Amino acid sequence: MTRGVRKGLSKEVILKAAFKIVESGGVETLSMRRLGSELGVAAMAIYNHFPDREQLLDAMAESALAEITPDEQKGNWKKQVTNVARSVANLSIEKPAVFALCMSRPTKPKAAVVLMSKVLEALRQGGLSDKEALACYHSVLILLHGFPFWQAGLTKYCAASPDSIATADLSEQEKRDWKLLHTVDPAKQFEASLALLLDGY
Amino acid sequence: MTRGVRKGLSKEVILKAAFKIVESGGVETLSMRRLGSELGVAAMAIYNHFPDREQLLDAMAESALAEITPDEQKGNWKKQVTNVARSVANLSIEKPAVFALCMSRPTKPKAAVVLMSKVLEALRQGGLSDKEALACYHSVLILLHGFPFWQAGLTKYCAASPDSIATADLSEQEKRDWKLLHTVDPAKQFEASLALLLDGY
DNA sequence: ACCTGAACACCGTTCAAGT
DNA sequence: ACCTGAACACCGTTCAAGT
């Protein structure tokens, strides 16, 4: 291979390939070397566009959250908040590994701020006090952070055999409960949890 | 070093050292080699007690959750559920990295089942229908999964300078909101979110 | 500016060898 | 059964070299 030849690499192209890898195998399968080979490029070429792996992951979170564009806000404030939260949760359903990546990064992307202000605006429109709005906003946020990890645990056991190994030394009651718990539809459960939160006001 | 000499290694001793590392630096700093040197032992010695790193992490989650022993159940069902959930959330406040590890493992430990049945029992006592109990249980579970990750984002920005870099190109309103959002007490916010969920019934 | 290979300091894990 | 070092196939990242 000749050196110093332009390969048309760019942030966008790299991010696209990175998403492909994460979507199919999770963050832990995304290595600089693998990403490089996916792009037909030496691993080190990536460092011309991102300073290190951590910042590449941050850029992925930024990019993924920026893609979330809720529908035009309409209806009462609860519907507006639900609308935003649902569009975020949708990412978790469509691309669980990508969303888990977003939620596990303590560095919150700028894109999160525009979603934040959308929700806060709705809460103020709803006439909530500052204190109430704060509590409500964070409640929704905790729910969103938990969703991908809760979902992962759920699908893990649903993928396993109906009578999983883990249920070996459980009482009959516990076994029935265990099975019952794994009959949930993630999207519906999220909506239900969210409604529960918002109906407090 | 002479070979084949017993070093008094055991699951308990290894787990203890592993917790120490994770508590101080997070899961990503826990390597078999580092764990070995912490124990004064070759990395490979650990493989006599745990098949691989993944199962060591699972054992840590199991062990950490088994330590959670809620007070004796008393009061109405909401207080009972709050009681269990609070004792779980406490772990996140005392050892955030350990709890994040627990919640990020899709393989749920057996120890989780005893907590599950405690909550379900309370919900049934409260006279909730199967459908309601299911939704309520999962709502609490999503909240618990989200708590450590939400908390990590919060403390990250509170540790940073009051006027963080991230707030560079925000409107004045957004800046004020951003600051306001980071004045929350994690434990209180969790209680508030939980109460919001349970008061739906 | 952008890409390369070699090199360094790490990983997890296998395997043959020791007691 | 329990522990060891050497080895293998990986990592992220630095650095000097190429265009």
Coordinates of C-alpha atoms (C1' of nucleotides) in Angstrom, one line a residue, chain D residues 6-19:
Chain D
dA6 C1' 5.5 -18.0 28.4
dA7 C1' 2.9 -17.3 24.5
dC8 C1' -1.0 -15.8 21.4
dA9 C1' -4.2 -12.8 19.6
dC10 C1' -5.8 -8.9 20.6
dC11 C1' -6.3 -3.7 22.5
dG12 C1' -5.4 2.1 22.4
dT13 C1' -2.1 5.3 21.4
dT14 C1' 2.7 7.6 20.2
dC15 C1' 5.9 8.5 16.9
dA16 C1' 8.6 9.0 12.8
dA17 C1' 8.0 8.6 8.1
dG18 C1' 5.8 9.2 3.9
dT19 C1' 2.7 12.2 0.2

